Amino acid sequence: MRAFLGVKTQQLLSRVCSPSAAVRWRAAQTRLYCSSSPDEEKSRPSMLRHLTSKIIATGPIPVAEYMREVLTNPVMGYYVRNNMLGPDGDFITSPEISQIFGELLGVWIVSEWMGAGGPKQLQLVELGPGKGSLASDILRVFSQLQSVLGEVSVSLHLVEVSPALSRLQAQNLTRDHSQEADAEDEPVYRRGETAAGLPVSWYRRLDDVPAGFSIFLAHEFFDALPIHKFQRTEKGWREVMVDIDPEKPDQLRFVVTPSPTLASSTLVQADERRDHVEVCAEGGVIVQQLARRITEDGGAALIADYGHDGTKTDTFRGFKGHQLHDVLASPGTADLTADMDFSYLRRMAGGGVACLGPVSQRTFLKNMGIDTRMQVLLRNCNDLSTRKQLISSYDMLTNPSKMGERFHFFSLLHHSRLAKPKKAEGLKLEKKRRPAPLPVAGFTELSFS
Ligand code: SAH
């Protein structure tokens, strides 16, 4: 059956890889956060001022609260700022490096939809869609695989906290054919339609996405969610907080609470062996929601991010202009991020779903047939600079010292997706078995023979 899946996925891939399919390569550009003009800078309330008044009023704040404010404060948050997009970026993501990334994920989605028996409705739900590039590449694959998808009714659901990015996603996905909701508290705050007529809806929270068979995607989403930090001390686990530096009142510093907090008493595992741990409780809640939805309505989630399997300690860091940036310096002007702990996500997902991975991005993309795709593209490309760009994008995505080993893929699946075929009960002569499930692409080496 492994070979069977290989053939099936290979067939999907070969249609997407068809040399006649338009090949468009993005320049290695970044997700772009340009600085504002000095006038705007002066008029904008300062994030640092906001945080220091908060700390003066309530005392030191947990790292999770600091991260939430800095990234998603509705007025000043890094992701929420109106003028965050422009030519100078802070970091780059795989979907922005090359469209091949989104194409392979599109094939994964179609393969999972087929593995679930091809339900009549397919909701593609993306958490934190950035510029909308990944969704756009996936929808192109859907249109190339129209004959496979048949009459299925596809809809796109985007969970995005940033109004500015939602506008950009609307431009990219609906060619500006979208409308904002009249009232601010509407669960669907924007609606639109793609050029192919697929409905697109925007939500602030996953909770608001309607129930139904869904494939969920989260690419570099979980690493942006707030983490709590805990330090082992002689007196037990203590939470790391952010405080004002008493020596320099316009600077922040980390402190450790003298006594346990609710978070330090509940979020650290009893058998924890590390001396310092980071726990993304918000990510845990989202994974629980994904698991419940998949159990109840079917579907799968594909999570791709940098992370570890419960081994790393201090990974909290900032990025500004592609450089590491002190997480406490000039809050609101740089991206803040922390590695995902896949072992925590697996624990939070519980037994209601099957978990696969993490596998490295290199392994996942190779299993999905990125090498075959490259060969086809190179065979059909004579332009030297395009060839160079193809090769360097491939290298960036798969090279172990670049994104290949740093990023990992992890999946939640409905248990039925992996269920072993049961022997038919009753008559001994009865040899008929339920067909074995298709192996899950990306997590299994495909046979292209
Ligand atoms: N997936 C994209 C963008 C990753 S950046 C890519 O890989 O290119 C993180 C994205 O998540 C941004 O779109 C940001 O606005 C969004 N985001 C961050 N925190 C969020 C939250 N709490 N809820 C919803 N979206 C969030």
GROMACS .gro file of C-alpha atoms and ligand atoms in nm:
model
  475
    1MET     CA    1   0.000   0.000   0.000
    2ARG     CA    2   0.297   0.222   0.054
    3ALA     CA    3   0.374   0.197  -0.314
    4PHE     CA    4   0.006   0.264  -0.382
    5LEU     CA    5   0.020   0.592  -0.199
    6GLY     CA    6   0.345   0.666  -0.370
    7VAL     CA    7   0.179   0.631  -0.703
    8LYS     CA    8  -0.126   0.833  -0.597
    9THR     CA    9   0.075   1.120  -0.456
   10GLN     CA   10   0.317   1.098  -0.744
   11GLN     CA   11   0.021   1.134  -0.981
   12LEU     CA   12  -0.097   1.442  -0.795
   13LEU     CA   13   0.252   1.584  -0.799
   14SER     CA   14   0.308   1.516  -1.165
   15ARG     CA   15  -0.004   1.716  -1.251
   16VAL     CA   16   0.116   2.005  -1.040
   17CYS     CA   17   0.467   1.963  -1.177
   18SER     CA   18   0.353   1.965  -1.534
   19PRO     CA   19   0.607   2.171  -1.730
   20SER     CA   20   0.313   2.357  -1.879
   21ALA     CA   21   0.207   2.477  -1.535
   22ALA     CA   22   0.304   2.839  -1.502
   23VAL     CA   23   0.626   2.862  -1.308
   24ARG     CA   24   0.668   3.171  -1.102
   25TRP     CA   25   0.949   3.214  -0.856
   26ARG     CA   26   0.953   3.471  -0.591
   27ALA     CA   27   1.266   3.661  -0.526
   28ALA     CA   28   1.402   3.576  -0.186
   29GLN     CA   29   1.213   3.862  -0.030
   30THR     CA   30   1.110   3.890   0.329
   31ARG     CA   31   0.787   3.934   0.513
   32LEU     CA   32   0.818   4.297   0.529
   33TYR     CA   33   0.799   4.531   0.815
   34CYS     CA   34   0.921   4.873   0.724
   35SER     CA   35   0.986   5.145   0.969
   36SER     CA   36   0.747   5.436   0.988
   37SER     CA   37   0.820   5.799   0.918
   38PRO     CA   38   0.964   6.004   1.207
   39ASP     CA   39   0.634   6.200   1.238
   40GLU     CA   40   0.431   5.884   1.271
   41GLU     CA   41   0.687   5.751   1.516
   42LYS     CA   42   0.645   6.058   1.740
   43SER     CA   43   0.265   6.046   1.735
   44ARG     CA   44   0.244   5.675   1.809
   45PRO     CA   45   0.210   5.596   2.180
   46SER     CA   46   0.525   5.419   2.284
   47MET     CA   47   0.505   5.048   2.359
   48LEU     CA   48   0.778   5.093   2.617
   49ARG     CA   49   0.577   5.367   2.791
   50HIS     CA   50   0.269   5.146   2.785
   51LEU     CA   51   0.459   4.853   2.937
   52THR     CA   52   0.633   5.057   3.205
   53SER     CA   53   0.303   5.214   3.321
   54LYS     CA   54   0.155   4.867   3.336
   55ILE     CA   55   0.447   4.737   3.544
   56ILE     CA   56   0.434   5.043   3.776
   57ALA     CA   57   0.061   4.976   3.830
   58THR     CA   58   0.064   4.598   3.875
   59GLY     CA   59   0.424   4.493   3.936
   60PRO     CA   60   0.641   4.277   3.708
   61ILE     CA   61   0.448   4.106   3.427
   62PRO     CA   62   0.486   3.745   3.305
   63VAL     CA   63   0.690   3.698   2.986
   64ALA     CA   64   0.369   3.570   2.821
   65GLU     CA   65   0.192   3.899   2.890
   66TYR     CA   66   0.495   4.095   2.768
   67MET     CA   67   0.506   3.894   2.444
   68ARG     CA   68   0.129   3.922   2.388
   69GLU     CA   69   0.136   4.301   2.435
   70VAL     CA   70   0.442   4.353   2.219
   71LEU     CA   71   0.316   4.140   1.930
   72THR     CA   72  -0.060   4.178   1.929
   73ASN     CA   73  -0.162   4.482   2.135
   74PRO     CA   74  -0.458   4.612   1.928
   75VAL     CA   75  -0.304   4.959   1.887
   76MET     CA   76   0.073   4.920   1.901
   77GLY     CA   77   0.143   4.549   1.853
   78TYR     CA   78   0.420   4.450   1.614
   79TYR     CA   79   0.183   4.242   1.399
   80VAL     CA   80  -0.099   4.492   1.423
   81ARG     CA   81   0.078   4.813   1.323
   82ASN     CA   82  -0.069   4.968   1.013
   83ASN     CA   83   0.253   5.033   0.830
   84MET     CA   84   0.441   4.714   0.900
   85LEU     CA   85   0.474   4.603   0.539
   86GLY     CA   86   0.736   4.738   0.308
   87PRO     CA   87   1.065   4.666   0.144
   88ASP     CA   88   1.284   4.607   0.452
   89GLY     CA   89   1.197   4.291   0.633
   90ASP     CA   90   1.280   4.140   0.968
   91PHE     CA   91   1.275   3.776   0.865
   92ILE     CA   92   1.189   3.542   0.582
   93THR     CA   93   0.957   3.241   0.571
   94SER     CA   94   0.951   2.938   0.343
   95PRO     CA   95   0.632   3.029   0.151
   96GLU     CA   96   0.793   3.364   0.067
   97ILE     CA   97   1.111   3.199  -0.058
   98SER     CA   98   0.954   2.987  -0.327
   99GLN     CA   99   0.610   2.890  -0.450
  100ILE     CA  100   0.721   2.528  -0.462
  101PHE     CA  101   0.674   2.515  -0.084
  102GLY     CA  102   0.304   2.602  -0.105
  103GLU     CA  103   0.257   2.373  -0.403
  104LEU     CA  104   0.387   2.073  -0.211
  105LEU     CA  105   0.164   2.159   0.085
  106GLY     CA  106  -0.126   2.185  -0.160
  107VAL     CA  107  -0.053   1.831  -0.277
  108TRP     CA  108  -0.041   1.720   0.090
  109ILE     CA  109  -0.386   1.868   0.151
  110VAL     CA  110  -0.539   1.702  -0.154
  111SER     CA  111  -0.376   1.374  -0.054
  112GLU     CA  112  -0.525   1.400   0.299
  113TRP     CA  113  -0.863   1.491   0.158
  114MET     CA  114  -0.842   1.176  -0.059
  115GLY     CA  115  -0.725   0.973   0.243
  116ALA     CA  116  -1.040   1.083   0.425
  117GLY     CA  117  -1.254   0.945   0.142
  118GLY     CA  118  -1.300   1.275  -0.046
  119PRO     CA  119  -1.571   1.450   0.160
  120LYS     CA  120  -1.802   1.686  -0.031
  121GLN     CA  121  -1.692   1.994   0.163
  122LEU     CA  122  -1.337   2.102   0.232
  123GLN     CA  123  -1.254   2.395   0.457
  124LEU     CA  124  -0.895   2.511   0.429
  125VAL     CA  125  -0.821   2.694   0.754
  126GLU     CA  126  -0.493   2.882   0.786
  127LEU     CA  127  -0.374   3.024   1.117
  128GLY     CA  128  -0.158   3.336   1.083
  129PRO     CA  129  -0.147   3.360   0.701
  130GLY     CA  130   0.108   3.646   0.680
  131LYS     CA  131   0.088   3.786   0.326
  132GLY     CA  132  -0.147   3.512   0.203
  133SER     CA  133   0.123   3.362  -0.022
  134LEU     CA  134   0.091   3.006   0.111
  135ALA     CA  135  -0.288   3.001   0.069
  136SER     CA  136  -0.255   3.150  -0.277
  137ASP     CA  137  -0.005   2.882  -0.389
  138ILE     CA  138  -0.227   2.609  -0.243
  139LEU     CA  139  -0.537   2.738  -0.421
  140ARG     CA  140  -0.345   2.734  -0.749
  141VAL     CA  141  -0.269   2.366  -0.690
  142PHE     CA  142  -0.638   2.306  -0.620
  143SER     CA  143  -0.727   2.455  -0.957
  144GLN     CA  144  -0.460   2.243  -1.129
  145LEU     CA  145  -0.605   1.936  -0.957
  146GLN     CA  146  -0.966   2.030  -1.031
  147SER     CA  147  -1.026   1.697  -1.203
  148VAL     CA  148  -0.917   1.514  -0.886
  149LEU     CA  149  -1.114   1.739  -0.652
  150GLY     CA  150  -1.422   1.713  -0.871
  151GLU     CA  151  -1.733   1.875  -0.727
  152VAL     CA  152  -1.595   1.933  -0.378
  153SER     CA  153  -1.697   2.266  -0.232
  154VAL     CA  154  -1.383   2.443  -0.110
  155SER     CA  155  -1.380   2.745   0.121
  156LEU     CA  156  -1.087   2.937   0.272
  157HIS     CA  157  -1.089   3.048   0.636
  158LEU     CA  158  -0.812   3.274   0.765
  159VAL     CA  159  -0.745   3.330   1.135
  160GLU     CA  160  -0.556   3.659   1.152
  161VAL     CA  161  -0.520   3.903   1.436
  162SER     CA  162  -0.370   4.186   1.231
  163PRO     CA  163  -0.610   4.411   1.037
  164ALA     CA  164  -0.318   4.539   0.829
  165LEU     CA  165  -0.209   4.190   0.724
  166SER     CA  166  -0.572   4.087   0.660
  167ARG     CA  167  -0.596   4.372   0.408
  168LEU     CA  168  -0.281   4.251   0.236
  169GLN     CA  169  -0.409   3.892   0.232
  170ALA     CA  170  -0.734   4.019   0.078
  171GLN     CA  171  -0.539   4.199  -0.196
  172ASN     CA  172  -0.340   3.886  -0.274
  173LEU     CA  173  -0.622   3.634  -0.253
  174THR     CA  174  -0.932   3.821  -0.368
  175ARG     CA  175  -0.781   4.095  -0.584
  176ASP     CA  176  -0.943   4.340  -0.341
  177HIS     CA  177  -1.285   4.181  -0.381
  178SER     CA  178  -1.345   4.171  -0.008
  179GLN     CA  179  -1.549   4.367   0.242
  180GLU     CA  180  -1.500   4.445   0.606
  181ALA     CA  181  -1.783   4.365   0.847
  182ASP     CA  182  -1.998   4.662   0.955
  183ALA     CA  183  -1.970   4.595   1.328
  184GLU     CA  184  -1.633   4.557   1.501
  185ASP     CA  185  -1.736   4.255   1.704
  186GLU     CA  186  -1.852   4.039   1.411
  187PRO     CA  187  -1.683   3.697   1.428
  188VAL     CA  188  -1.620   3.717   1.052
  189TYR     CA  189  -1.455   4.056   1.023
  190ARG     CA  190  -1.389   4.039   0.650
  191ARG     CA  191  -1.533   3.839   0.361
  192GLY     CA  192  -1.427   3.802   0.002
  193GLU     CA  193  -1.408   3.575  -0.299
  194THR     CA  194  -1.110   3.447  -0.496
  195ALA     CA  195  -1.085   3.492  -0.872
  196ALA     CA  196  -1.208   3.132  -0.905
  197GLY     CA  197  -1.514   3.217  -0.693
  198LEU     CA  198  -1.410   3.046  -0.368
  199PRO     CA  199  -1.540   3.215  -0.052
  200VAL     CA  200  -1.277   3.356   0.186
  201SER     CA  201  -1.355   3.459   0.546
  202TRP     CA  202  -1.137   3.623   0.811
  203TYR     CA  203  -1.163   3.559   1.187
  204ARG     CA  204  -0.969   3.679   1.489
  205ARG     CA  205  -1.000   3.347   1.670
  206LEU     CA  206  -1.007   2.982   1.569
  207ASP     CA  207  -1.321   2.940   1.783
  208ASP     CA  208  -1.518   3.144   1.532
  209VAL     CA  209  -1.439   2.922   1.231
  210PRO     CA  210  -1.747   2.710   1.149
  211ALA     CA  211  -1.746   2.336   1.216
  212GLY     CA  212  -1.693   2.097   0.924
  213PHE     CA  213  -1.428   1.877   0.762
  214SER     CA  214  -1.120   2.098   0.764
  215ILE     CA  215  -0.752   2.089   0.689
  216PHE     CA  216  -0.577   2.330   0.925
  217LEU     CA  217  -0.242   2.488   0.841
  218ALA     CA  218  -0.017   2.676   1.079
  219HIS     CA  219   0.313   2.788   0.929
  220GLU     CA  220   0.532   2.992   1.163
  221PHE     CA  221   0.220   3.070   1.367
  222PHE     CA  222   0.282   2.890   1.698
  223ASP     CA  223   0.624   3.048   1.746
  224ALA     CA  224   0.455   3.389   1.759
  225LEU     CA  225   0.226   3.290   2.048
  226PRO     CA  226   0.316   3.403   2.401
  227ILE     CA  227   0.531   3.177   2.615
  228HIS     CA  228   0.569   3.154   2.992
  229LYS     CA  229   0.925   3.108   3.116
  230PHE     CA  230   1.015   2.915   3.430
  231GLN     CA  231   1.342   2.881   3.619
  232ARG     CA  232   1.433   2.596   3.855
  233THR     CA  233   1.560   2.744   4.185
  234GLU     CA  234   1.664   2.596   4.519
  235LYS     CA  235   1.311   2.668   4.639
  236GLY     CA  236   1.143   2.507   4.338
  237TRP     CA  237   1.008   2.636   4.005
  238ARG     CA  238   0.970   3.011   3.975
  239GLU     CA  239   0.825   3.220   3.694
  240VAL     CA  240   1.043   3.462   3.497
  241MET     CA  241   0.883   3.809   3.478
  242VAL     CA  242   0.959   4.138   3.303
  243ASP     CA  243   1.033   4.435   3.531
  244ILE     CA  244   1.167   4.789   3.501
  245ASP     CA  245   1.542   4.809   3.554
  246PRO     CA  246   1.580   5.011   3.879
  247GLU     CA  247   1.916   5.149   3.759
  248LYS     CA  248   1.781   5.259   3.419
  249PRO     CA  249   1.405   5.337   3.435
  250ASP     CA  250   1.371   5.342   3.054
  251GLN     CA  251   1.495   4.984   3.028
  252LEU     CA  252   1.341   4.650   3.110
  253ARG     CA  253   1.499   4.345   3.272
  254PHE     CA  254   1.407   3.989   3.363
  255VAL     CA  255   1.340   3.897   3.726
  256VAL     CA  256   1.239   3.570   3.892
  257THR     CA  257   0.937   3.571   4.126
  258PRO     CA  258   1.023   3.509   4.492
  259SER     CA  259   0.727   3.272   4.533
  260PRO     CA  260   0.540   3.038   4.297
  261THR     CA  261   0.279   3.181   4.061
  262LEU     CA  262  -0.034   3.003   3.939
  263ALA     CA  263   0.148   2.942   3.609
  264SER     CA  264   0.466   2.803   3.772
  265SER     CA  265   0.256   2.570   3.987
  266THR     CA  266   0.043   2.437   3.702
  267LEU     CA  267   0.239   2.453   3.377
  268VAL     CA  268   0.564   2.274   3.465
  269GLN     CA  269   0.554   1.894   3.443
  270ALA     CA  270   0.623   1.711   3.772
  271ASP     CA  271   0.901   1.503   3.610
  272GLU     CA  272   1.066   1.797   3.429
  273ARG     CA  273   1.445   1.753   3.416
  274ARG     CA  274   1.554   2.078   3.256
  275ASP     CA  275   1.649   2.382   3.467
  276HIS     CA  276   1.469   2.631   3.249
  277VAL     CA  277   1.150   2.572   3.050
  278GLU     CA  278   0.924   2.767   2.819
  279VAL     CA  279   0.557   2.677   2.797
  280CYS     CA  280   0.325   2.815   2.530
  281ALA     CA  281  -0.006   2.768   2.710
  282GLU     CA  282  -0.197   2.957   2.438
  283GLY     CA  283  -0.054   2.720   2.177
  284GLY     CA  284  -0.163   2.429   2.397
  285VAL     CA  285  -0.522   2.558   2.401
  286ILE     CA  286  -0.522   2.601   2.022
  287VAL     CA  287  -0.392   2.247   1.972
  288GLN     CA  288  -0.668   2.118   2.200
  289GLN     CA  289  -0.924   2.303   1.986
  290LEU     CA  290  -0.773   2.160   1.667
  291ALA     CA  291  -0.778   1.808   1.814
  292ARG     CA  292  -1.142   1.840   1.922
  293ARG     CA  293  -1.248   1.968   1.579
  294ILE     CA  294  -1.061   1.691   1.398
  295THR     CA  295  -1.214   1.425   1.626
  296GLU     CA  296  -1.565   1.562   1.577
  297ASP     CA  297  -1.565   1.672   1.212
  298GLY     CA  298  -1.270   1.488   1.054
  299GLY     CA  299  -0.973   1.643   0.883
  300ALA     CA  300  -0.611   1.708   0.973
  301ALA     CA  301  -0.376   1.979   1.093
  302LEU     CA  302  -0.031   2.047   0.952
  303ILE     CA  303   0.191   2.254   1.177
  304ALA     CA  304   0.530   2.374   1.052
  305ASP     CA  305   0.763   2.573   1.269
  306TYR     CA  306   1.100   2.574   1.433
  307GLY     CA  307   1.100   2.371   1.746
  308HIS     CA  308   1.228   2.085   1.957
  309ASP     CA  309   1.085   1.781   2.124
  310GLY     CA  310   1.102   1.892   2.488
  311THR     CA  311   1.480   1.929   2.502
  312LYS     CA  312   1.566   2.298   2.464
  313THR     CA  313   1.565   2.560   2.738
  314ASP     CA  314   1.598   2.931   2.657
  315THR     CA  315   1.488   2.997   2.297
  316PHE     CA  316   1.313   3.333   2.338
  317ARG     CA  317   1.462   3.576   2.088
  318GLY     CA  318   1.393   3.881   1.875
  319PHE     CA  319   1.451   3.954   1.507
  320LYS     CA  320   1.492   4.290   1.345
  321GLY     CA  321   1.623   4.341   0.994
  322HIS     CA  322   1.726   3.973   0.975
  323GLN     CA  323   1.949   4.014   1.281
  324LEU     CA  324   1.901   3.880   1.632
  325HIS     CA  325   1.759   4.151   1.853
  326ASP     CA  326   1.749   4.182   2.233
  327VAL     CA  327   1.393   4.078   2.329
  328LEU     CA  328   1.361   4.356   2.586
  329ALA     CA  329   1.505   4.638   2.374
  330SER     CA  330   1.269   4.879   2.190
  331PRO     CA  331   0.963   4.656   2.237
  332GLY     CA  332   0.719   4.663   1.945
  333THR     CA  333   0.984   4.732   1.682
  334ALA     CA  334   1.108   4.373   1.642
  335ASP     CA  335   0.957   4.030   1.603
  336LEU     CA  336   0.960   3.811   1.914
  337THR     CA  337   0.962   3.437   1.884
  338ALA     CA  338   1.030   3.114   2.073
  339ASP     CA  339   1.081   2.757   1.952
  340MET     CA  340   0.779   2.532   1.973
  341ASP     CA  341   0.791   2.238   2.209
  342PHE     CA  342   0.637   1.958   2.003
  343SER     CA  343   0.629   1.723   2.303
  344TYR     CA  344   0.402   1.976   2.477
  345LEU     CA  345   0.176   2.004   2.171
  346ARG     CA  346   0.154   1.624   2.152
  347ARG     CA  347   0.059   1.608   2.522
  348MET     CA  348  -0.203   1.881   2.481
  349ALA     CA  349  -0.349   1.716   2.169
  350GLY     CA  350  -0.441   1.418   2.390
  351GLY     CA  351  -0.549   1.074   2.277
  352GLY     CA  352  -0.842   1.184   2.059
  353VAL     CA  353  -0.621   1.234   1.755
  354ALA     CA  354  -0.310   1.068   1.610
  355CYS     CA  355   0.007   1.280   1.604
  356LEU     CA  356   0.279   1.242   1.340
  357GLY     CA  357   0.623   1.400   1.354
  358PRO     CA  358   0.801   1.620   1.410
  359VAL     CA  359   1.005   1.551   1.096
  360SER     CA  360   1.254   1.801   0.959
  361GLN     CA  361   1.147   2.030   0.675
  362ARG     CA  362   1.415   1.868   0.459
  363THR     CA  363   1.269   1.521   0.516
  364PHE     CA  364   0.912   1.639   0.470
  365LEU     CA  365   0.980   1.824   0.144
  366LYS     CA  366   1.193   1.540   0.006
  367ASN     CA  367   0.919   1.291   0.096
  368MET     CA  368   0.675   1.519  -0.084
  369GLY     CA  369   0.886   1.501  -0.399
  370ILE     CA  370   1.067   1.837  -0.403
  371ASP     CA  371   1.358   1.679  -0.592
  372THR     CA  372   1.132   1.556  -0.871
  373ARG     CA  373   0.971   1.897  -0.889
  374MET     CA  374   1.313   2.063  -0.915
  375GLN     CA  375   1.427   1.829  -1.191
  376VAL     CA  376   1.118   1.911  -1.398
  377LEU     CA  377   1.162   2.284  -1.346
  378LEU     CA  378   1.534   2.282  -1.427
  379ARG     CA  379   1.477   2.069  -1.735
  380ASN     CA  380   1.234   2.330  -1.861
  381CYS     CA  381   1.430   2.637  -1.772
  382ASN     CA  382   1.710   2.776  -1.987
  383ASP     CA  383   1.744   3.118  -1.832
  384LEU     CA  384   2.062   3.119  -1.626
  385SER     CA  385   1.948   3.362  -1.357
  386THR     CA  386   1.616   3.179  -1.307
  387ARG     CA  387   1.806   2.850  -1.279
  388LYS     CA  388   2.036   3.005  -1.018
  389GLN     CA  389   1.737   3.134  -0.826
  390LEU     CA  390   1.564   2.795  -0.840
  391ILE     CA  391   1.872   2.626  -0.701
  392SER     CA  392   1.929   2.881  -0.427
  393SER     CA  393   1.561   2.866  -0.314
  394TYR     CA  394   1.582   2.486  -0.307
  395ASP     CA  395   1.901   2.509  -0.103
  396MET     CA  396   1.748   2.757   0.143
  397LEU     CA  397   1.444   2.534   0.200
  398THR     CA  398   1.624   2.200   0.231
  399ASN     CA  399   1.987   2.259   0.332
  400PRO     CA  400   2.031   2.120   0.686
  401SER     CA  401   2.229   2.426   0.791
  402LYS     CA  402   1.961   2.663   0.656
  403MET     CA  403   1.588   2.593   0.689
  404GLY     CA  404   1.611   2.218   0.622
  405GLU     CA  405   1.679   2.103   0.978
  406ARG     CA  406   1.569   2.410   1.168
  407PHE     CA  407   1.202   2.377   1.073
  408HIS     CA  408   0.985   2.077   1.147
  409PHE     CA  409   0.650   1.941   1.039
  410PHE     CA  410   0.401   1.796   1.282
  411SER     CA  411   0.052   1.670   1.210
  412LEU     CA  412  -0.271   1.589   1.393
  413LEU     CA  413  -0.491   1.335   1.220
  414HIS     CA  414  -0.822   1.167   1.278
  415HIS     CA  415  -0.753   0.818   1.418
  416SER     CA  416  -0.946   0.656   1.134
  417ARG     CA  417  -0.684   0.793   0.895
  418LEU     CA  418  -0.419   0.553   1.029
  419ALA     CA  419  -0.645   0.268   1.146
  420LYS     CA  420  -0.509  -0.076   1.053
  421PRO     CA  421  -0.752  -0.281   0.845
  422LYS     CA  422  -0.947  -0.521   1.062
  423LYS     CA  423  -0.986  -0.882   0.958
  424ALA     CA  424  -1.347  -0.941   0.862
  425GLU     CA  425  -1.529  -1.120   1.140
  426GLY     CA  426  -1.741  -1.430   1.085
  427LEU     CA  427  -1.677  -1.687   0.816
  428LYS     CA  428  -1.322  -1.820   0.808
  429LEU     CA  429  -1.332  -1.833   0.433
  430GLU     CA  430  -1.402  -1.462   0.418
  431LYS     CA  431  -1.074  -1.309   0.302
  432LYS     CA  432  -1.204  -0.960   0.231
  433ARG     CA  433  -1.037  -0.680   0.424
  434ARG     CA  434  -1.099  -0.311   0.442
  435PRO     CA  435  -0.829  -0.152   0.226
  436ALA     CA  436  -0.525  -0.032   0.421
  437PRO     CA  437  -0.523   0.344   0.473
  438LEU     CA  438  -0.308   0.552   0.243
  439PRO     CA  439   0.019   0.639   0.420
  440VAL     CA  440   0.044   1.003   0.512
  441ALA     CA  441   0.247   1.193   0.255
  442GLY     CA  442   0.546   1.390   0.378
  443PHE     CA  443   0.585   1.178   0.690
  444THR     CA  444   0.646   0.862   0.488
  445GLU     CA  445   0.908   0.811   0.224
  446LEU     CA  446   0.724   0.786  -0.103
  447SER     CA  447   0.806   0.525  -0.359
  448PHE     CA  448   0.831   0.679  -0.701
  449SER     CA  449   0.902   0.350  -0.874
  450SAH     N1  450   0.232   3.201   0.799
  450SAH     C1  451   0.298   3.316   0.745
  450SAH     C2  452   0.316   3.430   0.848
  450SAH     C3  453   0.386   3.393   0.975
  450SAH     S1  454   0.406   3.535   1.087
  450SAH     C4  455   0.429   3.278   0.681
  450SAH     O1  456   0.485   3.174   0.717
  450SAH     O2  457   0.479   3.351   0.597
  450SAH     C5  458   0.280   3.508   1.203
  450SAH     C6  459   0.140   3.534   1.152
  450SAH     O3  460   0.049   3.503   1.258
  450SAH     C7  461   0.108   3.677   1.111
  450SAH     O4  462   0.013   3.673   1.007
  450SAH     C8  463   0.048   3.734   1.239
  450SAH     O5  464  -0.028   3.850   1.219
  450SAH     C9  465  -0.035   3.615   1.286
  450SAH     N2  466  -0.063   3.610   1.429
  450SAH    C10  467   0.026   3.627   1.530
  450SAH     N3  468  -0.035   3.607   1.649
  450SAH    C11  469  -0.163   3.574   1.622
  450SAH    C12  470  -0.276   3.540   1.702
  450SAH     N4  471  -0.268   3.537   1.834
  450SAH     N5  472  -0.392   3.509   1.640
  450SAH    C13  473  -0.401   3.512   1.505
  450SAH     N6  474  -0.297   3.544   1.423
  450SAH    C14  475  -0.181   3.575   1.481
   0.00000   0.00000   0.00000
